[in-house]
XYZ file of C-alpha atoms in Angstrom:
600
model
C 34.357 34.528 26.951
C 34.112 37.787 25.082
C 32.249 38.272 21.830
C 35.549 38.612 19.967
C 36.831 35.305 21.343
C 33.537 33.681 20.394
C 33.967 34.999 16.858
C 37.516 33.634 16.727
C 36.297 30.191 17.727
C 33.649 30.271 14.999
C 36.132 31.529 12.392
C 38.659 28.846 13.254
C 35.998 26.120 13.056
C 33.926 27.565 10.201
C 34.246 24.376 8.189
C 32.689 22.367 11.031
C 29.757 24.773 11.171
C 29.347 24.571 7.412
C 29.630 20.781 7.429
C 27.048 20.425 10.202
C 24.605 22.690 8.381
C 25.091 20.831 5.095
C 24.510 17.476 6.808
C 21.412 18.773 8.619
C 19.903 20.325 5.493
C 20.687 17.203 3.457
C 18.993 15.044 6.073
C 15.970 17.353 6.060
C 15.782 17.140 2.275
C 15.875 13.322 2.350
C 13.272 13.304 5.117
C 10.908 15.523 3.163
C 11.543 13.604 -0.052
C 10.784 10.203 1.449
C 8.097 11.180 3.929
C 4.533 10.251 2.957
C 2.220 13.208 3.521
C -0.491 12.595 6.086
C -3.890 14.258 6.263
C -6.491 14.232 9.008
C -10.295 14.482 8.772
C -13.098 14.427 11.369
C -16.678 13.089 11.278
C -19.057 13.871 14.168
C -21.704 11.528 15.616
C -24.518 12.154 18.065
C -25.436 9.238 20.321
C -28.833 8.418 21.821
C -28.852 9.883 25.345
C -29.114 6.652 27.293
C -26.461 5.025 25.187
C -24.194 8.036 25.618
C -24.660 7.824 29.374
C -23.831 4.161 29.389
C -20.760 4.727 27.240
C -19.555 7.516 29.532
C -20.111 5.408 32.662
C -18.702 2.174 31.325
C -19.395 -0.727 29.063
C -23.085 -1.065 28.219
C -24.574 -4.448 28.714
C -24.035 -6.650 25.705
C -21.965 -4.027 23.851
C -18.948 -6.186 23.748
C -16.582 -3.178 23.880
C -13.626 -2.548 26.105
C -15.227 0.293 28.032
C -14.281 3.352 25.896
C -15.570 4.665 22.615
C -12.149 4.537 20.880
C -11.887 0.836 21.599
C -15.333 0.356 20.091
C -14.224 2.054 16.884
C -11.062 -0.074 16.755
C -12.944 -3.315 17.340
C -12.598 -5.972 14.675
C -16.277 -5.867 13.725
C -16.231 -2.107 13.127
C -12.891 -2.287 11.255
C -14.109 -5.101 8.991
C -17.339 -3.239 8.261
C -15.405 -0.044 7.475
C -13.009 -1.930 5.160
C -16.004 -3.327 3.324
C -17.489 0.166 2.918
C -14.164 1.513 1.648
C -13.668 -1.485 -0.625
C -10.057 -1.512 0.591
C -7.660 -4.415 0.373
C -5.689 -3.136 3.354
C -5.868 -5.202 6.542
C -8.673 -4.040 8.866
C -6.238 -3.799 11.753
C -4.087 -1.333 9.761
C -7.128 0.788 9.005
C -8.218 0.652 12.640
C -4.774 1.907 13.759
C -5.336 5.073 11.698
C -8.642 5.913 13.430
C -9.405 7.328 16.855
C -12.537 8.646 18.582
C -13.212 11.047 21.417
C -16.526 11.525 23.224
C -17.865 14.898 24.414
C -21.163 14.104 26.142
C -23.527 12.754 23.473
C -21.122 13.847 20.704
C -18.336 11.628 19.333
C -15.624 12.912 16.984
C -14.221 10.229 14.687
C -10.732 11.215 13.497
C -9.097 9.358 10.610
C -5.684 9.763 8.958
C -4.864 9.139 5.320
C -2.184 9.636 2.710
C -4.448 11.979 0.787
C -7.298 14.311 1.775
C -9.843 12.084 0.009
C -8.639 8.975 1.800
C -8.788 10.662 5.205
C -12.356 11.923 4.631
C -13.574 8.564 3.280
C -12.094 6.680 6.231
C -13.696 9.018 8.787
C -17.130 8.650 7.194
C -16.728 4.890 6.718
C -15.764 4.213 10.322
C -18.570 6.447 11.591
C -21.096 4.564 9.470
C -19.621 1.217 10.443
C -19.924 2.184 14.098
C -23.573 3.151 13.635
C -24.236 -0.167 11.860
C -22.496 -1.946 14.665
C -24.741 -0.117 17.156
C -27.795 -1.493 15.320
C -26.507 -4.975 15.940
C -25.825 -3.997 19.510
C -29.465 -2.821 19.821
C -30.777 -6.147 18.584
C -28.443 -8.068 20.845
C -29.389 -5.822 23.753
C -33.133 -6.448 23.205
C -32.554 -10.192 23.069
C -30.484 -9.983 26.230
C -33.218 -8.022 28.071
C -35.964 -10.400 26.987
C -33.953 -13.453 28.017
C -33.224 -11.856 31.344
C -36.892 -11.054 31.909
C -37.853 -14.696 31.230
C -35.289 -15.857 33.738
C -36.552 -13.401 36.325
C -40.149 -14.573 35.693
C -39.163 -18.148 36.470
C -37.370 -17.059 39.624
C -40.390 -14.963 40.674
C -42.712 -18.025 40.231
C -40.527 -20.095 42.539
C -40.408 -17.353 45.169
C -44.188 -16.943 44.969
C -44.699 -20.671 45.553
C -42.531 -20.462 48.647
C -44.505 -17.521 49.992
C -47.746 -19.413 49.442
C -46.431 -22.065 51.780
C -45.087 -19.602 54.335
C -46.147 -16.003 54.105
C -43.692 -14.956 56.798
C -40.613 -16.286 54.952
C -38.325 -13.204 55.166
C -35.770 -14.536 52.667
C -38.434 -15.211 50.090
C -39.844 -11.728 50.576
C -36.423 -10.121 50.021
C -35.799 -12.183 46.874
C -39.207 -11.248 45.574
C -38.466 -7.507 45.992
C -35.101 -7.757 44.188
C -36.573 -9.690 41.304
C -39.381 -7.192 40.896
C -36.962 -4.213 40.889
C -34.651 -5.745 38.275
C -37.557 -6.837 36.120
C -38.986 -3.309 36.219
C -35.617 -1.787 35.158
C -35.336 -4.265 32.271
C -38.807 -3.374 31.149
C -37.874 0.294 31.040
C -34.700 -0.562 29.116
C -36.627 -2.687 26.648
C -39.170 0.027 26.052
C -36.372 2.535 25.420
C -34.631 0.256 22.907
C -37.842 -0.448 21.068
C -38.889 3.202 21.047
C -35.534 4.554 19.633
C -34.493 2.429 16.659
C -31.508 4.744 15.862
C -28.935 4.840 18.634
C -26.627 7.294 16.782
C -26.754 9.604 13.794
C -24.052 11.431 11.782
C -24.453 15.150 12.415
C -21.387 16.348 10.453
C -19.621 14.425 7.720
C -15.977 14.977 6.819
C -15.764 17.872 4.364
C -12.051 18.710 4.424
C -8.715 17.305 5.580
C -5.824 19.151 7.202
C -2.185 18.224 6.516
C -0.287 16.795 9.444
C 3.267 17.593 10.507
C 5.307 20.743 10.006
C 5.477 22.611 6.696
C 8.470 21.899 4.492
C 10.009 25.337 4.989
C 9.686 25.011 8.744
C 11.448 21.636 8.638
C 14.269 23.127 6.568
C 14.563 26.126 8.870
C 14.705 23.938 11.967
C 17.251 21.667 10.297
C 19.413 24.654 9.409
C 19.147 26.006 12.945
C 19.958 22.614 14.399
C 22.932 22.276 12.064
C 24.155 25.726 13.077
C 23.916 24.885 16.773
C 25.613 21.535 16.214
C 28.350 23.193 14.163
C 28.998 25.776 16.860
C 29.132 22.978 19.403
C 31.635 21.081 17.246
C 33.714 24.240 16.846
C 33.866 24.699 20.622
C 34.613 20.994 21.079
C 37.449 21.325 18.601
C 38.674 24.377 20.485
C 38.588 22.540 23.808
C 40.541 19.628 22.324
C 42.970 21.922 20.494
C 46.193 22.360 22.448
C 47.565 25.167 20.276
C 47.953 28.751 21.457
C 45.034 31.029 20.692
C 44.795 34.157 22.856
C 47.279 36.521 24.479
C 46.181 35.951 28.038
C 46.862 32.243 28.019
C 50.291 32.803 26.413
C 51.366 35.137 29.207
C 49.927 32.805 31.856
C 51.562 29.689 30.445
C 54.944 31.326 29.916
C 54.951 33.378 33.091
C 56.442 36.180 30.999
C 54.942 39.193 29.242
C 54.030 39.294 25.571
C 56.473 41.884 24.267
C 54.823 42.419 20.883
C 52.432 40.935 18.386
C 54.047 40.378 15.020
C 51.455 41.265 12.392
C 51.654 40.812 8.638
C 54.556 38.336 8.648
C 53.343 36.493 5.569
C 52.988 39.668 3.502
C 56.360 40.928 4.720
C 58.011 37.676 3.663
C 56.474 37.945 0.201
C 57.675 41.542 -0.108
C 61.186 40.506 0.925
C 61.317 37.783 -1.714
C 60.214 40.278 -4.328
C 62.463 43.203 -3.341
C 65.320 41.396 -1.509
C 65.151 44.183 1.088
C 64.321 43.803 4.757
C 60.957 45.512 5.361
C 62.255 47.744 8.192
C 64.888 49.236 5.857
C 62.368 50.428 3.276
C 61.077 53.307 5.416
C 57.498 52.239 4.711
C 55.101 51.866 7.625
C 53.382 48.483 7.525
C 51.836 46.342 10.256
C 54.964 44.172 10.238
C 57.459 47.032 10.523
C 55.467 48.689 13.299
C 55.384 45.344 15.135
C 59.173 44.997 14.845
C 59.682 48.532 16.146
C 57.353 47.797 19.041
C 59.342 44.630 19.782
C 62.614 46.600 19.648
C 61.283 49.134 22.135
C 59.943 46.452 24.487
C 63.232 44.524 24.396
C 65.258 47.669 25.098
C 63.046 48.532 28.064
C 62.851 45.074 29.643
C 66.549 44.191 29.399
C 68.941 45.368 32.124
C 70.569 48.746 31.364
C 73.989 47.712 30.077
C 76.356 49.481 27.743
C 76.750 46.357 25.634
C 73.660 44.184 25.350
C 73.204 40.731 23.860
C 69.765 39.755 22.578
C 69.158 36.102 21.672
C 66.113 35.417 19.494
C 64.875 31.838 19.632
C 61.577 30.053 19.148
C 59.518 27.302 20.698
C 59.350 25.349 17.445
C 60.061 25.761 13.758
C 57.091 28.039 13.080
C 57.030 31.828 12.917
C 60.014 32.683 10.601
C 62.292 33.286 13.570
C 65.393 34.184 11.519
C 63.478 36.695 9.403
C 62.128 38.412 12.505
C 65.574 38.448 14.162
C 67.135 40.005 11.054
C 64.545 42.778 11.002
C 65.002 43.309 14.753
C 68.762 43.730 14.275
C 68.190 46.144 11.392
C 65.701 48.102 13.503
C 68.249 48.470 16.319
C 70.809 49.691 13.771
C 68.405 52.153 12.172
C 67.628 53.584 15.624
C 71.251 54.794 15.792
C 72.790 52.037 17.903
C 75.801 50.138 16.589
C 74.550 46.600 16.062
C 76.055 43.268 15.161
C 73.877 40.460 13.787
C 75.271 37.027 14.552
C 73.994 33.748 13.127
C 73.965 31.256 15.968
C 72.008 28.590 14.106
C 74.724 26.321 12.741
C 72.235 23.644 11.758
C 70.177 25.789 9.363
C 72.260 28.942 8.753
C 69.631 31.119 7.071
C 70.273 34.249 9.111
C 73.363 35.547 7.290
C 71.767 34.762 3.930
C 69.073 37.323 4.668
C 71.732 40.000 4.988
C 73.510 38.734 1.891
C 70.273 39.499 0.069
C 70.428 43.040 1.442
C 73.989 43.377 0.155
C 77.485 43.726 1.597
C 80.448 45.720 0.444
C 82.927 43.075 -0.661
C 85.869 45.470 -1.131
C 86.230 47.352 2.129
C 84.618 45.117 4.751
C 82.916 41.839 3.806
C 81.039 41.866 7.117
C 79.701 45.400 6.877
C 76.163 45.557 5.487
C 74.651 48.412 3.542
C 72.419 49.169 6.513
C 73.887 51.940 8.605
C 75.353 50.892 11.994
C 74.880 47.191 11.220
C 77.530 44.518 10.804
C 76.973 40.825 10.137
C 79.094 38.143 11.765
C 79.114 34.374 11.362
C 80.648 31.648 13.454
C 83.214 29.485 11.691
C 82.105 26.007 10.787
C 83.553 23.185 12.867
C 83.354 19.424 12.761
C 82.069 19.359 16.301
C 78.394 19.046 17.107
C 76.884 22.563 17.158
C 75.861 22.253 20.798
C 79.356 21.148 21.825
C 80.977 23.853 19.718
C 78.787 26.655 21.095
C 79.739 25.629 24.645
C 83.491 26.005 24.014
C 85.576 28.826 25.429
C 86.427 29.939 21.913
C 82.799 30.722 21.085
C 82.377 32.423 24.449
C 85.391 34.597 23.700
C 84.129 35.456 20.202
C 80.718 36.458 21.524
C 82.366 38.567 24.215
C 84.504 40.226 21.546
C 81.445 40.938 19.391
C 79.624 42.239 22.443
C 82.335 44.749 23.264
C 82.495 45.898 19.639
C 78.899 47.154 19.521
C 76.017 48.379 21.595
C 73.564 45.610 20.671
C 74.452 42.091 19.602
C 71.500 40.178 18.117
C 71.986 36.403 17.923
C 69.673 34.127 15.970
C 69.361 30.791 17.826
C 67.666 27.501 16.850
C 64.334 26.519 18.455
C 64.565 25.632 22.130
C 62.972 22.211 21.786
C 64.990 21.301 18.671
C 68.442 21.325 20.282
C 70.410 22.588 23.279
C 71.923 25.400 21.187
C 69.388 27.999 22.328
C 69.964 27.364 26.034
C 73.737 27.547 25.546
C 73.564 30.828 23.627
C 71.034 32.135 26.123
C 73.628 31.946 28.876
C 75.683 34.550 27.007
C 72.702 36.884 26.604
C 71.384 39.898 28.461
C 67.904 38.814 27.474
C 66.193 36.136 25.384
C 63.147 36.695 23.182
C 61.056 33.565 22.663
C 58.969 33.435 19.463
C 55.648 31.570 19.602
C 53.033 31.231 16.875
C 49.303 31.291 17.565
C 47.413 28.493 15.901
C 50.562 26.375 15.491
C 52.581 26.318 18.709
C 51.104 23.945 21.277
C 50.568 24.944 24.883
C 52.619 22.117 26.357
C 55.458 22.935 23.930
C 55.506 26.549 25.166
C 55.575 25.542 28.821
C 58.299 22.959 28.148
C 60.441 25.504 26.291
C 60.045 28.093 29.077
C 60.880 25.495 31.742
C 63.976 24.445 29.821
C 65.196 28.048 29.575
C 64.584 28.757 33.242
C 66.171 25.488 34.316
C 69.367 26.636 32.602
C 68.995 30.114 34.185
C 68.500 31.813 30.838
C 67.129 35.400 31.215
C 63.804 35.223 29.362
C 62.526 38.776 28.858
C 59.296 37.956 27.046
C 57.365 36.417 24.178
C 57.051 37.624 20.597
C 53.673 36.357 19.430
C 53.334 35.648 15.720
C 50.162 34.870 13.819
C 47.746 37.102 15.716
C 44.852 38.409 13.660
C 45.545 41.902 12.332
C 44.114 44.714 14.437
C 42.423 47.713 12.812
C 44.108 50.016 15.279
C 47.513 48.846 14.064
C 46.403 49.300 10.465
C 45.506 52.897 11.310
C 48.820 53.406 13.107
C 50.780 52.056 10.132
C 49.244 54.626 7.800
C 49.155 57.582 10.208
C 51.198 60.532 9.000
C 51.381 59.436 5.365
C 50.770 62.191 2.836
C 48.396 61.984 -0.042
C 51.050 60.363 -2.235
C 51.030 57.280 -0.027
C 47.533 56.272 -1.013
C 46.655 54.860 -4.370
C 44.135 57.603 -5.054
C 46.752 60.270 -4.303
C 49.242 58.703 -6.694
C 46.633 58.567 -9.428
C 45.743 62.219 -8.880
C 49.391 63.268 -9.056
C 50.021 61.172 -12.168
C 46.972 62.621 -13.919
C 47.935 66.197 -13.052
C 51.522 65.615 -14.188
C 50.374 64.235 -17.525
C 48.234 67.300 -18.104
C 51.297 69.548 -17.460
C 53.677 67.314 -19.427
C 55.636 66.511 -16.252
C 56.669 63.358 -14.496
C 54.557 62.565 -11.387
C 56.132 63.590 -8.117
C 55.707 60.107 -6.662
C 57.789 58.644 -9.505
C 60.379 61.378 -9.010
C 60.648 60.568 -5.340
C 61.107 56.871 -6.110
C 63.769 57.748 -8.695
C 65.463 60.031 -6.158
C 65.521 57.292 -3.534
C 66.948 54.856 -6.047
C 69.619 57.386 -7.020
C 70.547 58.015 -3.406
C 70.915 54.299 -2.754
C 73.141 53.740 -5.790
C 75.270 56.789 -4.937
C 75.804 55.434 -1.427
C 76.982 52.177 -3.004
C 79.465 54.028 -5.261
C 77.470 53.581 -8.506
C 76.239 56.419 -10.752
C 72.742 57.547 -9.903
C 69.998 56.939 -12.485
C 68.296 60.050 -13.680
C 64.596 60.532 -13.548
C 62.662 60.500 -16.751
C 61.983 64.237 -16.579
C 65.675 65.040 -16.098
C 66.702 62.870 -19.064
C 64.126 64.554 -21.242
C 65.214 68.024 -20.067
C 68.869 67.276 -20.777
C 67.978 66.032 -24.238
C 65.948 69.167 -24.905
C 68.810 71.374 -23.664
C 71.246 69.666 -26.061
C 68.895 70.025 -29.031
C 69.952 73.022 -31.194
C 67.341 75.737 -31.217
C 66.600 78.263 -33.948
C 69.660 80.333 -34.813
C 72.076 78.120 -32.931
C 74.289 75.176 -33.815
C 74.965 71.936 -32.132
C 78.491 73.047 -31.227
C 77.140 76.125 -29.457
C 74.745 74.058 -27.446
C 77.484 71.649 -26.476
C 79.775 74.500 -25.461
C 77.077 76.062 -23.377
C 76.436 72.800 -21.649
C 80.150 72.266 -21.025
C 80.552 75.770 -19.639
C 77.612 75.384 -17.249
C 78.974 75.452 -13.695
C 76.764 72.561 -12.427
C 77.801 70.226 -15.243
C 79.830 67.340 -13.738
C 81.504 66.776 -17.084
C 83.239 70.174 -17.041
C 86.989 69.765 -17.599
C 88.943 70.158 -14.417
C 86.107 69.021 -12.146
C 86.002 65.197 -11.952
C 82.720 63.725 -10.736
C 82.455 62.447 -7.161
C 79.769 60.836 -5.018
C 79.189 64.081 -3.157
C 78.832 66.025 -6.375
C 75.964 63.868 -7.605
C 72.644 65.258 -6.426
C 69.202 63.801 -6.897
C 66.595 66.479 -7.593
C 63.836 66.739 -5.034
C 61.559 68.057 -7.757
C 61.276 66.975 -11.375
C 61.622 70.011 -13.658
C 59.487 70.722 -16.665
C 60.971 71.380 -20.084
C 60.327 75.137 -19.748
C 62.083 75.296 -16.355
C 65.147 73.469 -17.667
C 65.434 75.759 -20.696
C 65.086 78.872 -18.524
C 67.646 77.626 -15.978
C 65.241 77.611 -13.066
C 66.335 74.227 -11.812
C 70.077 74.898 -11.889
C 71.970 76.034 -8.824
C 72.689 79.361 -10.500
C 69.035 79.814 -11.341
C 67.974 79.017 -7.765
C 70.558 81.395 -6.333
């Protein structure tokens, strides 16, 4: 996957990414709002050396612990003593669960957690002191245990001695005597050590500070945002994998088994412009992404179809998306504007919108009701019948009409219903030299495209390629659509021309050009051409009597002017009406510069 495709996936599923991030950040906020802050503090003990050795090797005699220092700190006696020192009503077991200890040789670190720094420090000191107090009790119990053991060994030694007095060579008695003496000696050493060191442990470092536990709030929020972003991207790709609609060019060509003839850009904007101006975009002589796409489609269709003198192009679609009729109308107009005699035929009898598009362009109702105002273009419609459209299109009469239309022009463009909607498209496709199938990215499903292509090929319809609608606009096409435009095309150029014209008292050239185009169009339709604002003002100034002249003289001079269409004996005609290519200033009109005589 390329970086551009990755960006398209993210753009198409941006709401999933946003939703995932909002959910993650909301969860992080609730977590931080409801989480009790925890703090940790440490108190350090130093054990008496013998006791430390015993604790490191195992459970000391009489200690009553479980064999490790942490278990000793969590014992019930230590926990109860610590709760008493803290004067806490919390259960001792709960307090013990918040304390741990770790031994490093003779040193023991007592770590306690609390909901505040003060609580953590107090608990660490309290459990350390409780452990020391518990060791004092252990010392007393250990002394009592040693003394009791010594008394027992003394009794055993007396018995063994009596046996040796009877038999000095009693080997068993001698062995028992040696063992008893060794154990008694070790207990004596232990007793002397306990009596000589009354303090088995001391606190070397009390808790002076507490550190907060867990991640900082900003780190939690950052991780939540990152996790939400990753989850959102994953959801966007999951949505993409489950989405069966067309997305990229490569898969369209692979699924259809036919080339993508053109990408139709800017369809939505072109449709809005058509509704506002009632003119097909390709007839306005303005380069836009849509018009350049239609011209590219026209060229691709002309190249891919077989070289015939009379060609029939059927434009159909996979489904109801993509404004098929609007694209077919512009394609027919583009063929006509390229100098080829073209007939546009509406083959959609179920939703006949095709001919209405050309009615919006305008037809001459007097001479030929089927001749449009677009040069080289005629519009034809099939007569309505009571038969089903599919049955009617399959009749010999329709075949003969299409053949007649075909022979009457160079290119016959037929607008057909969607392939999957009815059998009309496959029937009309059998009369065609080539069929253009319209598909829409983001709306047309993959299985619908493959089914439509299979249906056309099953009926031996010559599919020349796909016209792909809905592709994201390319910057290169935007550059191509504005290449070659002069400075008047841009908004800044028009403003500069308008400002300069106002300073000279003239009409801007851009407005003059628009007025000239409007006049040319109305002249072609047989209506009088509207004059530009500068021309109207110049004519009014020329008819205004000057100093030393009368209104009659001015009128006579105007009537005698050779370029005046109102001169008696020269009736106006369409060829006599000219639209000025330049708007004249008042001084130029008065001096006769703009007249034909002045120019000659």
